[in-house]
C-alpha positions as MATLAB code, in Angstrom:
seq = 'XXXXXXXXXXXXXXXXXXXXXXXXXXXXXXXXXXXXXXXXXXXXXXXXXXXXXXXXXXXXXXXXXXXXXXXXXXXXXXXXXXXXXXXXXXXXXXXXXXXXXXXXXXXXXXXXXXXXXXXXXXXXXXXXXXXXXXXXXXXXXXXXXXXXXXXXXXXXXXXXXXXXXXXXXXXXXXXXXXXXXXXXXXXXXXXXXXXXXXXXXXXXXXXXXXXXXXXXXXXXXXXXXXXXXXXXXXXXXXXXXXXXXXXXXXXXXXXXXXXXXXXXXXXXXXXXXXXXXXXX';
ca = [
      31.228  -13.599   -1.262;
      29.005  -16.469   -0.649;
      31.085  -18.959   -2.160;
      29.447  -22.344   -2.059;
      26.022  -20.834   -1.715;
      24.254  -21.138   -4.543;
      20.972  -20.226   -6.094;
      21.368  -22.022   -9.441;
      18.412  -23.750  -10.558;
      16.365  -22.694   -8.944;
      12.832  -20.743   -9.198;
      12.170  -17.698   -7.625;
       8.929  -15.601   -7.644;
       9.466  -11.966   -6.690;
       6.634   -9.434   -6.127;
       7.206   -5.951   -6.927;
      10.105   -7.200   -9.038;
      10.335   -4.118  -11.372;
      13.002   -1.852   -9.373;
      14.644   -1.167   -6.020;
      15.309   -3.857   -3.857;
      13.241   -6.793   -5.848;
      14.853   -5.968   -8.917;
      18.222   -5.925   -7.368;
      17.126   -9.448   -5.344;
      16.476  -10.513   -8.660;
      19.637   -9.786  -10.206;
      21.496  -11.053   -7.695;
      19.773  -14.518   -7.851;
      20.029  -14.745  -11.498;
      24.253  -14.246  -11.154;
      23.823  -17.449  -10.087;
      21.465  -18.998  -13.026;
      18.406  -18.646  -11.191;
      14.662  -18.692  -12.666;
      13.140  -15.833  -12.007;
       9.277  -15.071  -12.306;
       9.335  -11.108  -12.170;
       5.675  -10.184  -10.535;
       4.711   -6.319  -10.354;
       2.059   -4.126  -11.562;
       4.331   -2.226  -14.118;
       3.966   -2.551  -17.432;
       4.445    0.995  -19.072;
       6.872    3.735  -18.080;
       5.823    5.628  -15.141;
       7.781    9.137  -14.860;
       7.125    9.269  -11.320;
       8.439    5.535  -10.627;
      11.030    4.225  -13.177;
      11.465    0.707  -14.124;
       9.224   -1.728  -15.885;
       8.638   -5.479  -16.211;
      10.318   -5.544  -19.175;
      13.085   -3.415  -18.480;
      13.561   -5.952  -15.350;
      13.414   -8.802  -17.275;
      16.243   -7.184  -19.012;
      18.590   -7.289  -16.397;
      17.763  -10.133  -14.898;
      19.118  -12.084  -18.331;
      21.674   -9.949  -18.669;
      23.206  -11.025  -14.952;
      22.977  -14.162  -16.323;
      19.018  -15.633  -15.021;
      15.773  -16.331  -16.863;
      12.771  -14.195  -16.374;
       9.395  -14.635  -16.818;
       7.116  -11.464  -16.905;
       3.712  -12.292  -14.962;
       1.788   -8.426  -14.952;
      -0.260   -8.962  -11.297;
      -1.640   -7.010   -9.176;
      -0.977   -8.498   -5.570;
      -4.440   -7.336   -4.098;
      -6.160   -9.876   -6.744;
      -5.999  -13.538   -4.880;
      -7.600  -14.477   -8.890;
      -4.761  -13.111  -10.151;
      -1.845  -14.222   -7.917;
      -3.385  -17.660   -8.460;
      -3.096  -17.033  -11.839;
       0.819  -16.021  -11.811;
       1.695  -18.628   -9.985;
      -0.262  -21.188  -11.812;
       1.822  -19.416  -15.287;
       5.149  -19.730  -13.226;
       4.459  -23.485  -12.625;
       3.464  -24.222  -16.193;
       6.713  -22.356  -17.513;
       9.421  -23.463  -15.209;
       8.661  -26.316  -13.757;
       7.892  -25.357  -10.080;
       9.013  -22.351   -7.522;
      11.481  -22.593   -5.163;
      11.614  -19.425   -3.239;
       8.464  -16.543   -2.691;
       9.821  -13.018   -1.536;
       7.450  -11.016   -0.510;
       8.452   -7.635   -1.419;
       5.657   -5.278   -3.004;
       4.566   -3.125   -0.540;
       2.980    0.410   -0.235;
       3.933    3.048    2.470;
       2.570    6.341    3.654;
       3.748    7.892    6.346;
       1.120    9.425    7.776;
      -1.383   10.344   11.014;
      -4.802    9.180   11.263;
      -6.513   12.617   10.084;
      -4.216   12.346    6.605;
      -4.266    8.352    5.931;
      -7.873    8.106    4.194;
      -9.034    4.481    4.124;
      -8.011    4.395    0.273;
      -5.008    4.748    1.342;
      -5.204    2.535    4.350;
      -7.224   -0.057    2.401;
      -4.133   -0.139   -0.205;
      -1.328   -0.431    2.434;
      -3.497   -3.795    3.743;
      -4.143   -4.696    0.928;
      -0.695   -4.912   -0.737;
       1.374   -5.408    2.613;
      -0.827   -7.864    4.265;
      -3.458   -9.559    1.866;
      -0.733   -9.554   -1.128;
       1.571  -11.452    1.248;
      -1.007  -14.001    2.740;
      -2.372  -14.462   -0.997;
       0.839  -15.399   -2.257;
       2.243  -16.870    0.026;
      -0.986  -19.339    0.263;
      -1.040  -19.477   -3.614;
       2.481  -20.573   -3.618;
       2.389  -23.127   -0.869;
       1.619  -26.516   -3.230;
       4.681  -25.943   -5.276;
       6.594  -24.830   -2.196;
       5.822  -28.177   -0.428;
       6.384  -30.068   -3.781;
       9.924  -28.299   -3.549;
      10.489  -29.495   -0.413;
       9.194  -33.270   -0.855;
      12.230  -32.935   -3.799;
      14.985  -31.658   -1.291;
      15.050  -28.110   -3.048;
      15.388  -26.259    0.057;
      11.998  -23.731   -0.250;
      12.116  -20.439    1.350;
      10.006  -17.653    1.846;
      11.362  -14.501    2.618;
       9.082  -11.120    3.470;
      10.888   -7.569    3.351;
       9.900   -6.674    6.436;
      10.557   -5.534   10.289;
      11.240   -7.263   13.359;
       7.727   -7.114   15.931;
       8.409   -4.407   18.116;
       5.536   -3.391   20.744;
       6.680    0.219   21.328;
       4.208    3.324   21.089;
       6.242    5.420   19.307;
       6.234    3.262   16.164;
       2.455    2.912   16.115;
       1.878    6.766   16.884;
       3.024    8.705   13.632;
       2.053    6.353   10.974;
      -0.367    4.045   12.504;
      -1.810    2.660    9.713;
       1.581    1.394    7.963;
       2.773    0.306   10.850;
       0.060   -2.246   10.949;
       0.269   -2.903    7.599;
       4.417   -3.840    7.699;
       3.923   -5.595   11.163;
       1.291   -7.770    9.670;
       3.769   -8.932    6.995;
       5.900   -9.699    9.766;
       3.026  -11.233   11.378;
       2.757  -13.768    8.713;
       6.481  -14.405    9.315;
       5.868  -15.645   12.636;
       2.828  -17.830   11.720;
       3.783  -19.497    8.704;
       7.383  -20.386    9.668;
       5.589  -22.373   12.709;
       3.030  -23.840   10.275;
       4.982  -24.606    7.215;
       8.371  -25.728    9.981;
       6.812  -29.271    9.564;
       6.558  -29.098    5.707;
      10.366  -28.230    5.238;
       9.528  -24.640    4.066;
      11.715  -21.931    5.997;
       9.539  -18.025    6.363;
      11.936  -15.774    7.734;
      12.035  -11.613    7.298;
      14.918   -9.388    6.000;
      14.799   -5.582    6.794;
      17.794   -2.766    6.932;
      19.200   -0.901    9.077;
      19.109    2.325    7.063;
      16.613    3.774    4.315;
      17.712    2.575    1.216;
      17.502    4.253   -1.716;
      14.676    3.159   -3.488;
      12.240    5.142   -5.896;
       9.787    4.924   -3.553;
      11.766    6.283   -1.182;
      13.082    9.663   -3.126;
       9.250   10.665   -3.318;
       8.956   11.221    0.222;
       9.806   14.843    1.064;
      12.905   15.815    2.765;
      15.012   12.489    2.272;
      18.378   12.723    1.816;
      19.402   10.016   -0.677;
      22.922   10.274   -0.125;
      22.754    9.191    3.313;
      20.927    6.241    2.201;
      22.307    2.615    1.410;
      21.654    0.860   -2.014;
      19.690   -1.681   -2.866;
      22.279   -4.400   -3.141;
      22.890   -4.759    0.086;
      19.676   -6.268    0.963;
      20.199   -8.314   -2.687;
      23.555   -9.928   -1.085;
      21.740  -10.428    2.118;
      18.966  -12.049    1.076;
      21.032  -14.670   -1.169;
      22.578  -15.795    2.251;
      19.038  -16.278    4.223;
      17.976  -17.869    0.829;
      20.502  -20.424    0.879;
      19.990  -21.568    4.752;
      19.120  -24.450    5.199;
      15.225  -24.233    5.012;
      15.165  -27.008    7.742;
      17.201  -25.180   10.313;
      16.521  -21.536    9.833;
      13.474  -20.588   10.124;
      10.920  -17.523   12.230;
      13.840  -15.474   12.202;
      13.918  -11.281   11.874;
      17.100  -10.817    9.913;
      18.718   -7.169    9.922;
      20.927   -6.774    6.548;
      24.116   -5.823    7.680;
      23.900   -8.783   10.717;
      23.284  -11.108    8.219;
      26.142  -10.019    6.383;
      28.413   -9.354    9.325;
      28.247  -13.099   10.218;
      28.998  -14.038    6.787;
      32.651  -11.779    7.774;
      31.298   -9.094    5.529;
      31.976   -6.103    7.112;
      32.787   -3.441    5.391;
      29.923   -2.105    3.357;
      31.312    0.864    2.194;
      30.543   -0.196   -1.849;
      26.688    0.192   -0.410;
      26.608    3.469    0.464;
      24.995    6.019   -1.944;
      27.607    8.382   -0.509;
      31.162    6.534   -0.446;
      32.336    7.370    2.959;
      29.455    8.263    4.957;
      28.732    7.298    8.307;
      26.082    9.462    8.980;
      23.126    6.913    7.485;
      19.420    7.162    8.181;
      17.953    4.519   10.033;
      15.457    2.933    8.891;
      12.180    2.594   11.195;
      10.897   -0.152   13.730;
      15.014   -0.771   14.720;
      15.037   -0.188   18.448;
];
């Protein structure tokens, strides 16, 4: 599919890497002989949330990558510092951040308590920035070696409209400042060789997270992969060239000639998908 395009060699550190659409970013790099340093809170079975660190490691060899487990919890700038200082010592450098752990909760003001707000800033927004600054020396150092460094943050496209603030204010803000860090690193780090660009689909996709959310019908969801695939193509732009950009999955694909996406659907056959938010 993207023939040419390669990942191999090269070192990738993934947040929330223990399911859904890290995992399966994950997997997809490693098809390719990737590094990957798998970051996530996970360590024991939840029955709520399946998938572990381990278990992810376990497919990522298996599709043919390296993993390294790093247990870190995003909201700890200590502890990033730490994982990226372990991903260094074990492979040699990182390539590539993706910025995908992120909480949700789609709720009004009088049912978002700031616990809950205070954990959608501080994984969406702080766990970005803190990475994202923790993994900037090896990120230059990859770019000073012609490596091509990305970084790549699931989220949306900046969209000023009322009506995406007004039912879920406070997640809202927390996904728009990941995209907010989108915009200001890829003009910062532009002179440094380091493309920042976003990735976010056009329907729900069926993650974990996703099925605990009342009333959502999985099988008009997509899966996974299809942000996997479209995030190997962003990942191998060239870093130089492509950059500040607020890719939509099946765009990215479409100019790639992939256009039938059928083997993504949860449902084979549907049309009927839901969209995802913040997609005007």
């Amino acid at each position: 599919m993207t023939q040419g395009r390669t990942l191999a060699g090269k070192t990738l550190f993934i947040t929330g890497a223990s399911r859904g659409i890290g995992l399966a970013i994950a997997c997809r790099a490693a098809a390719d002989g990737a590094r990957i340093v798998l970051v996530a809170k996970t360590t024991e079975p939840n029955p709520k949330l399946p998938g572990t660190l381990a278990g992810a490691a376990a497919e990522v060899e298996a599709a043919g990558g390296e993993a390294l487990v790093v247990p870190t919890d995003i909201r700890d700038d200590a502890a990033v510092e730490r994982a990226v200082a372990e991903a260094i010592a074990h492979f040699g450098g990182i390539d590539i951040l993706v910025n995908n752990a992120s909480a949700i909760s789609l709720t009004p003001t009088p049912a978002t308590p700031m616990k809950r707000f205070d954990l959608m800033f501080g994984v969406n927004v702080r766990g970005t920035y803190a990475c994202t600054r923790a993994c900037l020396e090896a990120l230059t150092a990859s770019a000073r070696a012609g490596r091509n460094p990305h970084v790549l943050n699931l989220s949306p496209p900046l969209s000023m409209r009322e009506h995406w603030f007004a039912p879920h204010v406070a997640y809202t803000m927390a996904k728009y400042g990941m995209s907010e860090c989108t915009l200001g690193h890829a003009g910062e780090f532009r002179p440094l060789g380091i493309a920042v660009n976003s990735l976010w689909p056009r329907t729900a996709i069926a993650t974990a997270a996703l099925q605990m959310i009342p009333g959502v019908d999985i099988g008009r969801c997509r899966k996974p992969e299809i942000l996997a695939d479209a995030a190997h193509l962003v990942l191998t732009e060239d870093a130089r060239r492509v950059t500040g950009r607020f890719f939509i999955d099946d765009e990215v694909l479409a100019a790639a000639g992939i256009t039938d996406l059928d083997r993504y659907a949860m449902t084979p056959g549907c049309r009927d998908f839901i969209p995802d938010f913040f997609l005007d």
